[in-house]
mmCIF file of C-alpha atoms in Angstrom:
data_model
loop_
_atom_site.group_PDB
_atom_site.id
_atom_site.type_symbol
_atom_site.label_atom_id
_atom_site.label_comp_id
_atom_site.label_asym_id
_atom_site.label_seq_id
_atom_site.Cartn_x
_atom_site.Cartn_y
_atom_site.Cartn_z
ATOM 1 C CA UNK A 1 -20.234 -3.711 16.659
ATOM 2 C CA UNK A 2 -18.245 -0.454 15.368
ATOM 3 C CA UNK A 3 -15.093 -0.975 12.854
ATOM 4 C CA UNK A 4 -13.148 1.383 10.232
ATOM 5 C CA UNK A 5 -13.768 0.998 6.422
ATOM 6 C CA UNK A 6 -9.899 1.324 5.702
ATOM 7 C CA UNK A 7 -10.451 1.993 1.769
ATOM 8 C CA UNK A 8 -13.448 3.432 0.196
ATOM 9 C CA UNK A 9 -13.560 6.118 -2.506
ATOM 10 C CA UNK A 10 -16.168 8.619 -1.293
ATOM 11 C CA UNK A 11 -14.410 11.773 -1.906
ATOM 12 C CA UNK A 12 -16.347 13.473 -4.745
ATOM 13 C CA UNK A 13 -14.689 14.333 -7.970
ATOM 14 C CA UNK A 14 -11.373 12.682 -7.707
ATOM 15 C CA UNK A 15 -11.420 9.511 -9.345
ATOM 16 C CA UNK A 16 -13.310 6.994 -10.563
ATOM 17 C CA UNK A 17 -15.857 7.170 -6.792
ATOM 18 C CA UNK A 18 -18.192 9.421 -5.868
ATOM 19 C CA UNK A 19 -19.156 12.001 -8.312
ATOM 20 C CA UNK A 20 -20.595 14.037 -6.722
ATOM 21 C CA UNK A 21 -21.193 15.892 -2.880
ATOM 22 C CA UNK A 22 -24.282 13.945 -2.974
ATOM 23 C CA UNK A 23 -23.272 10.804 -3.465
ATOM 24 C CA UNK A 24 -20.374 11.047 -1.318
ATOM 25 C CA UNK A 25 -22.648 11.932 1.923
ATOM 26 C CA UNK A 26 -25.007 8.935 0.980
ATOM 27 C CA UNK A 27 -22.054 6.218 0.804
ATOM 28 C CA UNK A 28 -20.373 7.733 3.963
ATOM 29 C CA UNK A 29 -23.664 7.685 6.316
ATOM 30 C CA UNK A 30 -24.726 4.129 4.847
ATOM 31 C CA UNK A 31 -21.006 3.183 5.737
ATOM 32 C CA UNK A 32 -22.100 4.374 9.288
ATOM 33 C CA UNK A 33 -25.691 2.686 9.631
ATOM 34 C CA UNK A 34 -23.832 -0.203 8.478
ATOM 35 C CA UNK A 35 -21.695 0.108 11.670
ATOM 36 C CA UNK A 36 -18.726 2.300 10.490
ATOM 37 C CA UNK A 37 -16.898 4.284 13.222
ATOM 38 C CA UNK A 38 -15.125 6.315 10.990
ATOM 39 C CA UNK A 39 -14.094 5.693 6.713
ATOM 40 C CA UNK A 40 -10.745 6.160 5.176
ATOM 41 C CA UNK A 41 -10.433 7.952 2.214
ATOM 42 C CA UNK A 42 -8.522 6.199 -0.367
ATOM 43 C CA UNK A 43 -8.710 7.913 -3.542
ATOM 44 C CA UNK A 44 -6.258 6.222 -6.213
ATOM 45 C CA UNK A 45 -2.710 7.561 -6.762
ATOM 46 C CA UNK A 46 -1.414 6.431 -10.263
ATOM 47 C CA UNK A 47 2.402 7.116 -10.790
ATOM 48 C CA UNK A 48 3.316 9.180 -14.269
ATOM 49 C CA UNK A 49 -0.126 10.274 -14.215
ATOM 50 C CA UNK A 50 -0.176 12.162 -11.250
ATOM 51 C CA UNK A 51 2.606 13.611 -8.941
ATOM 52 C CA UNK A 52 2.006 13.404 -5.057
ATOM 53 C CA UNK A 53 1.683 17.639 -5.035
ATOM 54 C CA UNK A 54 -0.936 17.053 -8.026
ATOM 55 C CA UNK A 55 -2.782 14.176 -6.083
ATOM 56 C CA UNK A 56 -2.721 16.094 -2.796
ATOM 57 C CA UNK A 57 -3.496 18.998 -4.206
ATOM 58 C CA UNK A 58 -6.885 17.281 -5.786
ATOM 59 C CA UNK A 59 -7.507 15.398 -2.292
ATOM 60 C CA UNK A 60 -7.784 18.382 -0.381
ATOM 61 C CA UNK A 61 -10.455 20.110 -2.703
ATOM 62 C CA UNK A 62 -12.241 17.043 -2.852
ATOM 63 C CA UNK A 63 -12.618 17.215 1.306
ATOM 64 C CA UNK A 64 -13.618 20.764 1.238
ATOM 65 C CA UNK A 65 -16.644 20.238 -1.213
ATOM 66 C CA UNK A 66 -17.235 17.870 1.579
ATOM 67 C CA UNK A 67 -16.484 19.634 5.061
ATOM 68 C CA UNK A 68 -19.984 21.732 5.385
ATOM 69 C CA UNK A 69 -21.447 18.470 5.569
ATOM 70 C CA UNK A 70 -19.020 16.765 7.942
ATOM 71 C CA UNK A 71 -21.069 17.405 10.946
ATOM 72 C CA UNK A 72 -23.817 14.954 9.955
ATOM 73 C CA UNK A 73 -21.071 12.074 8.269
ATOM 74 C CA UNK A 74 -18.966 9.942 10.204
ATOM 75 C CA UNK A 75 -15.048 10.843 11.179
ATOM 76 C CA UNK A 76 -13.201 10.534 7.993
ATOM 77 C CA UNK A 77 -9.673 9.950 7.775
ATOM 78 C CA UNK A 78 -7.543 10.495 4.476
ATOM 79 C CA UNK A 79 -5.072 7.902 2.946
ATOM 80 C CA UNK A 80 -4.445 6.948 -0.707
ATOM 81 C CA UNK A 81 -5.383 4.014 -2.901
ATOM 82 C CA UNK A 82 -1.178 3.602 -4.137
ATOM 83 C CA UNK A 83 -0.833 1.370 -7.784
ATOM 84 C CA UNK A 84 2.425 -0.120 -7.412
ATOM 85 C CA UNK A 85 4.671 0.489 -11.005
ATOM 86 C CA UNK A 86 8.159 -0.317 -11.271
ATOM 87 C CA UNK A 87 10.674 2.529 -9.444
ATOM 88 C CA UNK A 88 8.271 4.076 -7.472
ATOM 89 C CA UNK A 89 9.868 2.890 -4.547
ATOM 90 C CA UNK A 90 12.245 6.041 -5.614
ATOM 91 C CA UNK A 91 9.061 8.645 -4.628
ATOM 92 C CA UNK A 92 8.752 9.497 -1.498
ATOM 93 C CA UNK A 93 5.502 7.966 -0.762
ATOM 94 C CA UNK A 94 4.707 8.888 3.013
ATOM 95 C CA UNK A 95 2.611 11.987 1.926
ATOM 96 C CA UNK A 96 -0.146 9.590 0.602
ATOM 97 C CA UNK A 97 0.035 7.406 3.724
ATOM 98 C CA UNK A 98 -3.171 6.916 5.727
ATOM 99 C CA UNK A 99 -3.356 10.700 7.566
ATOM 100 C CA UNK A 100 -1.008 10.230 11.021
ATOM 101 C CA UNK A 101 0.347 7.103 10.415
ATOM 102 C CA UNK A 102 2.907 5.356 8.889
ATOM 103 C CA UNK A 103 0.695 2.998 6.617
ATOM 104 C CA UNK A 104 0.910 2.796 2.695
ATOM 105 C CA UNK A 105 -2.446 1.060 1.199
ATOM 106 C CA UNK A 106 -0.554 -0.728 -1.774
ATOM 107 C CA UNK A 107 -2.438 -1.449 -4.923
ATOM 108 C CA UNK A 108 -0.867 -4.451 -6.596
ATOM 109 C CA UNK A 109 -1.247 -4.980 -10.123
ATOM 110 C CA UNK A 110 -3.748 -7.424 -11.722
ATOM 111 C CA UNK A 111 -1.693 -9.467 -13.975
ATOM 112 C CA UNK A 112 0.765 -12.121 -13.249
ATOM 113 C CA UNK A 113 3.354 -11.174 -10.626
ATOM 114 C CA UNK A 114 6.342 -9.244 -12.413
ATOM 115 C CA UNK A 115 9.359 -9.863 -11.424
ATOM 116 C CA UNK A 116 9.978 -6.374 -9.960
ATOM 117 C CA UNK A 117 7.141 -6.999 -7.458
ATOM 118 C CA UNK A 118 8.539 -7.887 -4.075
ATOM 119 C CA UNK A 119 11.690 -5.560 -4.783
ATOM 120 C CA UNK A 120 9.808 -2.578 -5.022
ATOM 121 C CA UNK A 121 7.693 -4.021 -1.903
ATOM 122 C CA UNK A 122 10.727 -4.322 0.082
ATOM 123 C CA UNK A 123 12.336 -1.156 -1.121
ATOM 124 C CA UNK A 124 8.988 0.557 0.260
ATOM 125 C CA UNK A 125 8.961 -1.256 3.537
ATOM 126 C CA UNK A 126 12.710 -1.220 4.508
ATOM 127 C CA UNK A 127 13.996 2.045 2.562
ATOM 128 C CA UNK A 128 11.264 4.369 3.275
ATOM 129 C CA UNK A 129 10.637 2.369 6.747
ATOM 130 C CA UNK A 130 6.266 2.449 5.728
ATOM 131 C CA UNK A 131 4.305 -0.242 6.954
ATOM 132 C CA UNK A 132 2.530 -1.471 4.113
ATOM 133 C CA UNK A 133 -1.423 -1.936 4.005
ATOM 134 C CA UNK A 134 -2.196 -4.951 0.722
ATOM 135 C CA UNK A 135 -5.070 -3.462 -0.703
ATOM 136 C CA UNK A 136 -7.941 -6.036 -1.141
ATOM 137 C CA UNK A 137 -5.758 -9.284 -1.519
ATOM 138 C CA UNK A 138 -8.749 -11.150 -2.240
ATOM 139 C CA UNK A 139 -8.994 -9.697 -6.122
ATOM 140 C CA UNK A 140 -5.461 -10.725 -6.925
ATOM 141 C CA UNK A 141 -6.499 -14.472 -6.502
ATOM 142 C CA UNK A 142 -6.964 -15.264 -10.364
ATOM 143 C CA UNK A 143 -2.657 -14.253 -11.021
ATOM 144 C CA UNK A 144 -1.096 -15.037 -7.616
ATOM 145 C CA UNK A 145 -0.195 -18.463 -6.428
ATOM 146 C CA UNK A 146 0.112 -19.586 -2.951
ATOM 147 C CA UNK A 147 3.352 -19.336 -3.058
ATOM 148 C CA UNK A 148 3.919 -15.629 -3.891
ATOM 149 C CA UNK A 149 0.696 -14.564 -1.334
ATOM 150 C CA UNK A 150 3.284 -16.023 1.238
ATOM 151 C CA UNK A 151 5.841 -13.987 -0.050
ATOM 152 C CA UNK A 152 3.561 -11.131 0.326
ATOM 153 C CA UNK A 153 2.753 -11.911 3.466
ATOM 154 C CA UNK A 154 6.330 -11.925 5.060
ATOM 155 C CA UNK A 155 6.682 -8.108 4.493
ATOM 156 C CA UNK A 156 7.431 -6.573 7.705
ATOM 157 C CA UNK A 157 4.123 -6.117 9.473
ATOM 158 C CA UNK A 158 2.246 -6.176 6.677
ATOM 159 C CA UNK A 159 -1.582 -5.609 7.006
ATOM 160 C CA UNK A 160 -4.332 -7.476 4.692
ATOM 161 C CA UNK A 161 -7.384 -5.324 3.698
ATOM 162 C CA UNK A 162 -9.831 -7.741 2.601
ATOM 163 C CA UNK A 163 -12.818 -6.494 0.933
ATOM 164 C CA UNK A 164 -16.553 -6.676 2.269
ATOM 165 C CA UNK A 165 -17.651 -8.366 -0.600
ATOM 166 C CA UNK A 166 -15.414 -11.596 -0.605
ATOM 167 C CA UNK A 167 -16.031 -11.977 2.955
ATOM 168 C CA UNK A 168 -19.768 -12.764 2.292
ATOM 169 C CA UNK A 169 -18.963 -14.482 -1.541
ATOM 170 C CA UNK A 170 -18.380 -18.360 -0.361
ATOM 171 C CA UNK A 171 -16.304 -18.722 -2.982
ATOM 172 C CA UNK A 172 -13.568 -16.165 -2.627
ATOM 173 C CA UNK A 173 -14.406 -17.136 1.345
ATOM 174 C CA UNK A 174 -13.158 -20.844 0.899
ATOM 175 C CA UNK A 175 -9.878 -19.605 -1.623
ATOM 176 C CA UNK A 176 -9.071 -17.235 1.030
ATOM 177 C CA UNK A 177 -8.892 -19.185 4.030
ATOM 178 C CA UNK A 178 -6.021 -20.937 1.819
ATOM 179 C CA UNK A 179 -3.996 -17.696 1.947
ATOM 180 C CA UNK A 180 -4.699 -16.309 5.052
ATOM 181 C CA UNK A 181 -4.497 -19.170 7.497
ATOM 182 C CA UNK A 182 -2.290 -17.841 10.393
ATOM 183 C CA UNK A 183 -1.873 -14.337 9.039
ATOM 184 C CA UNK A 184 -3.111 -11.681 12.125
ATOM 185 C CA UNK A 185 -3.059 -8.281 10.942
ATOM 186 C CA UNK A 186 -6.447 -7.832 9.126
ATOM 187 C CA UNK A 187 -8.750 -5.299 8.468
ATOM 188 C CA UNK A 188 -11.694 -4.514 6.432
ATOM 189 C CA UNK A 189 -12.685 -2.155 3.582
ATOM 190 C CA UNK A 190 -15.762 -1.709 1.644
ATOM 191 C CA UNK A 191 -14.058 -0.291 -1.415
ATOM 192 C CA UNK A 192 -17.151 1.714 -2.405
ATOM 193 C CA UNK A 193 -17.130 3.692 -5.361
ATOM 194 C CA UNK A 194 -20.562 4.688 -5.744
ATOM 195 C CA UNK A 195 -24.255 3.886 -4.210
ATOM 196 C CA UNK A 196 -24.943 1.127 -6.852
ATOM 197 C CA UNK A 197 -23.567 -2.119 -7.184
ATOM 198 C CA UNK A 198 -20.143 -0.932 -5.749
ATOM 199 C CA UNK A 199 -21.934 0.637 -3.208
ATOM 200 C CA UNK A 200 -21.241 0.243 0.831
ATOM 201 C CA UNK A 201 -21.906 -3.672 1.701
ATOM 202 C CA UNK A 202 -20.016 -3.629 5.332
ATOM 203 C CA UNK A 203 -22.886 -5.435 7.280
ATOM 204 C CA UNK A 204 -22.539 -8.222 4.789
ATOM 205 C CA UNK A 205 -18.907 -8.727 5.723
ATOM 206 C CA UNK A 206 -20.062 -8.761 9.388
ATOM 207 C CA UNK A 207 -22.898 -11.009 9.296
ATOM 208 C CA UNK A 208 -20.883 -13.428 6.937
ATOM 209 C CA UNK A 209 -17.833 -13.298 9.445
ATOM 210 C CA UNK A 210 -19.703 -13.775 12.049
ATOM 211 C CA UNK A 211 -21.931 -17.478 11.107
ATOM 212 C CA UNK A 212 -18.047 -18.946 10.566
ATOM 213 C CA UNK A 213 -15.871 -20.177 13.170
ATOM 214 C CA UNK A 214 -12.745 -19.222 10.671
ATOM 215 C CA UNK A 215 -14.592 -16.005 10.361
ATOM 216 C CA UNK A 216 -15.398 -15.370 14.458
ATOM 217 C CA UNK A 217 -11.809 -15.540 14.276
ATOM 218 C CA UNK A 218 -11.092 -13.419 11.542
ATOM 219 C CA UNK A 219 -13.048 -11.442 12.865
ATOM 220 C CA UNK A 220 -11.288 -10.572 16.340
ATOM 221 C CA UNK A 221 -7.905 -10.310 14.281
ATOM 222 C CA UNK A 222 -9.840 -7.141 12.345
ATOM 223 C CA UNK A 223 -10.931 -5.601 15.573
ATOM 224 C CA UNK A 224 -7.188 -6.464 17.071
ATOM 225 C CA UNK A 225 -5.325 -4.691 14.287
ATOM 226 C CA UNK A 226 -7.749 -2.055 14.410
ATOM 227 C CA UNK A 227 -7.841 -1.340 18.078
ATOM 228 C CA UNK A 228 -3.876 -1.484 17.627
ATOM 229 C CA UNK A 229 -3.616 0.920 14.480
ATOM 230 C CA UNK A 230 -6.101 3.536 16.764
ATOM 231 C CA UNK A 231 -6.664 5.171 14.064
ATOM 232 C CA UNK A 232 -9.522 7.386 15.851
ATOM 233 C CA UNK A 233 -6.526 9.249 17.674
ATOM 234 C CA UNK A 234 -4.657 10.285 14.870
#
């Protein structure tokens, strides 16, 4: 069954992901033979160390060392891996949204939650009216308590990206089904950064998903928010 890998880093020579063409075109047509209709982009934006010009300006020349090989790798969309810091609600963050849409992958921080958190959250969701995409809530487990996923999870129309890899780890399977419970915009990512141990891991997700009944049903709420996001369109 097809699905989009909504964060990856696969562009080459932008950050800490692919380093090279090379590389690049071997995690993007794995992604695909793992069942990948198309692969978002994600490279990561950090605040005070880049500016959104800077970070767009880096993007693009990372996807034209790419494009005379885009023929033979699957549709790739751009979007932006986005660190959330204190104020930078106050940037105008729509440029780095996923390419045609309104949707912000968020980055939170791994520590405990600071007490700026959900402001800036909120400040992103209502100010600048984005629809905010939590980038692999699954790795935040260790800081964040029940309680403040919840809070996360009451953003308006906020979408989970869970990562491949804790959908087919039994432990981070049985902590999330503790956060996630009722929550129905989902979707997945692979997070790849390289052809190694980072490398793409999608069928994993799928075949892990798929021997669960919580998962069958996870499952249809990532091909629901999917279908509804249509990203192939835009």
């Amino acid at each position: 069954m097809k699905f989009i890998d909504f964060h990856s880093h696969c562009l080459p020579n932008v950050d800490d992901g692919a380093r090279d063409v090379e590389t690049s075109c071997a995690m993007l047509t794995k992604a695909a033979e793992q069942g990948a209709a198309a692969v978002v982009a994600t490279p990561h934006f950090y605040w005070g160390e880049h500016t959104v010009e800077s970070f767009l300006q880096a993007r693009g020349a990372a996807v034209e060392q790419l494009r005379p090989h885009m023929d033979r790798l699957p549709p790739l969309r751009l979007g932006a891996e986005v660190l959330l810091r204190e104020h930078i609600s106050r940037v105008d963050l729509r440029p780095l949204c996923l390419e045609g849409t309104d949707i912000l992958l968020v980055e939170l921080p791994f520590m405990r939650p600071p007490g700026w958190l959900i402001e800036e959250l909120e400040s992103i969701a209502y100010n600048q009216r984005l629809t905010i995409m939590l980038a692999h809530l699954d790795r935040y487990m260790p800081w964040y308590s029940a309680e403040r996923a919840k809070q996360l999870l009451e953003l308006p129309d906020v979408i989970v990206q869970i990562n491949a890899e804790s959908l087919a780890d039994k432990t981070a399977f049985r902590l999330l089904r503790h956060w996630l419970p009722d929550h129905e915009r989902m979707v997945l990512g692979s997070d790849m950064h390289d052809m190694g141990h980072r490398g793409p891991d999608l069928d994993l997700a799928v075949k892990a998903l798929n021997k669960k009944r919580l998962g069958r049903v996870w499952w249809d709420r990532i091909q629901d928010t999917t279908d509804s996001l249509d990203i192939l369109s835009c």
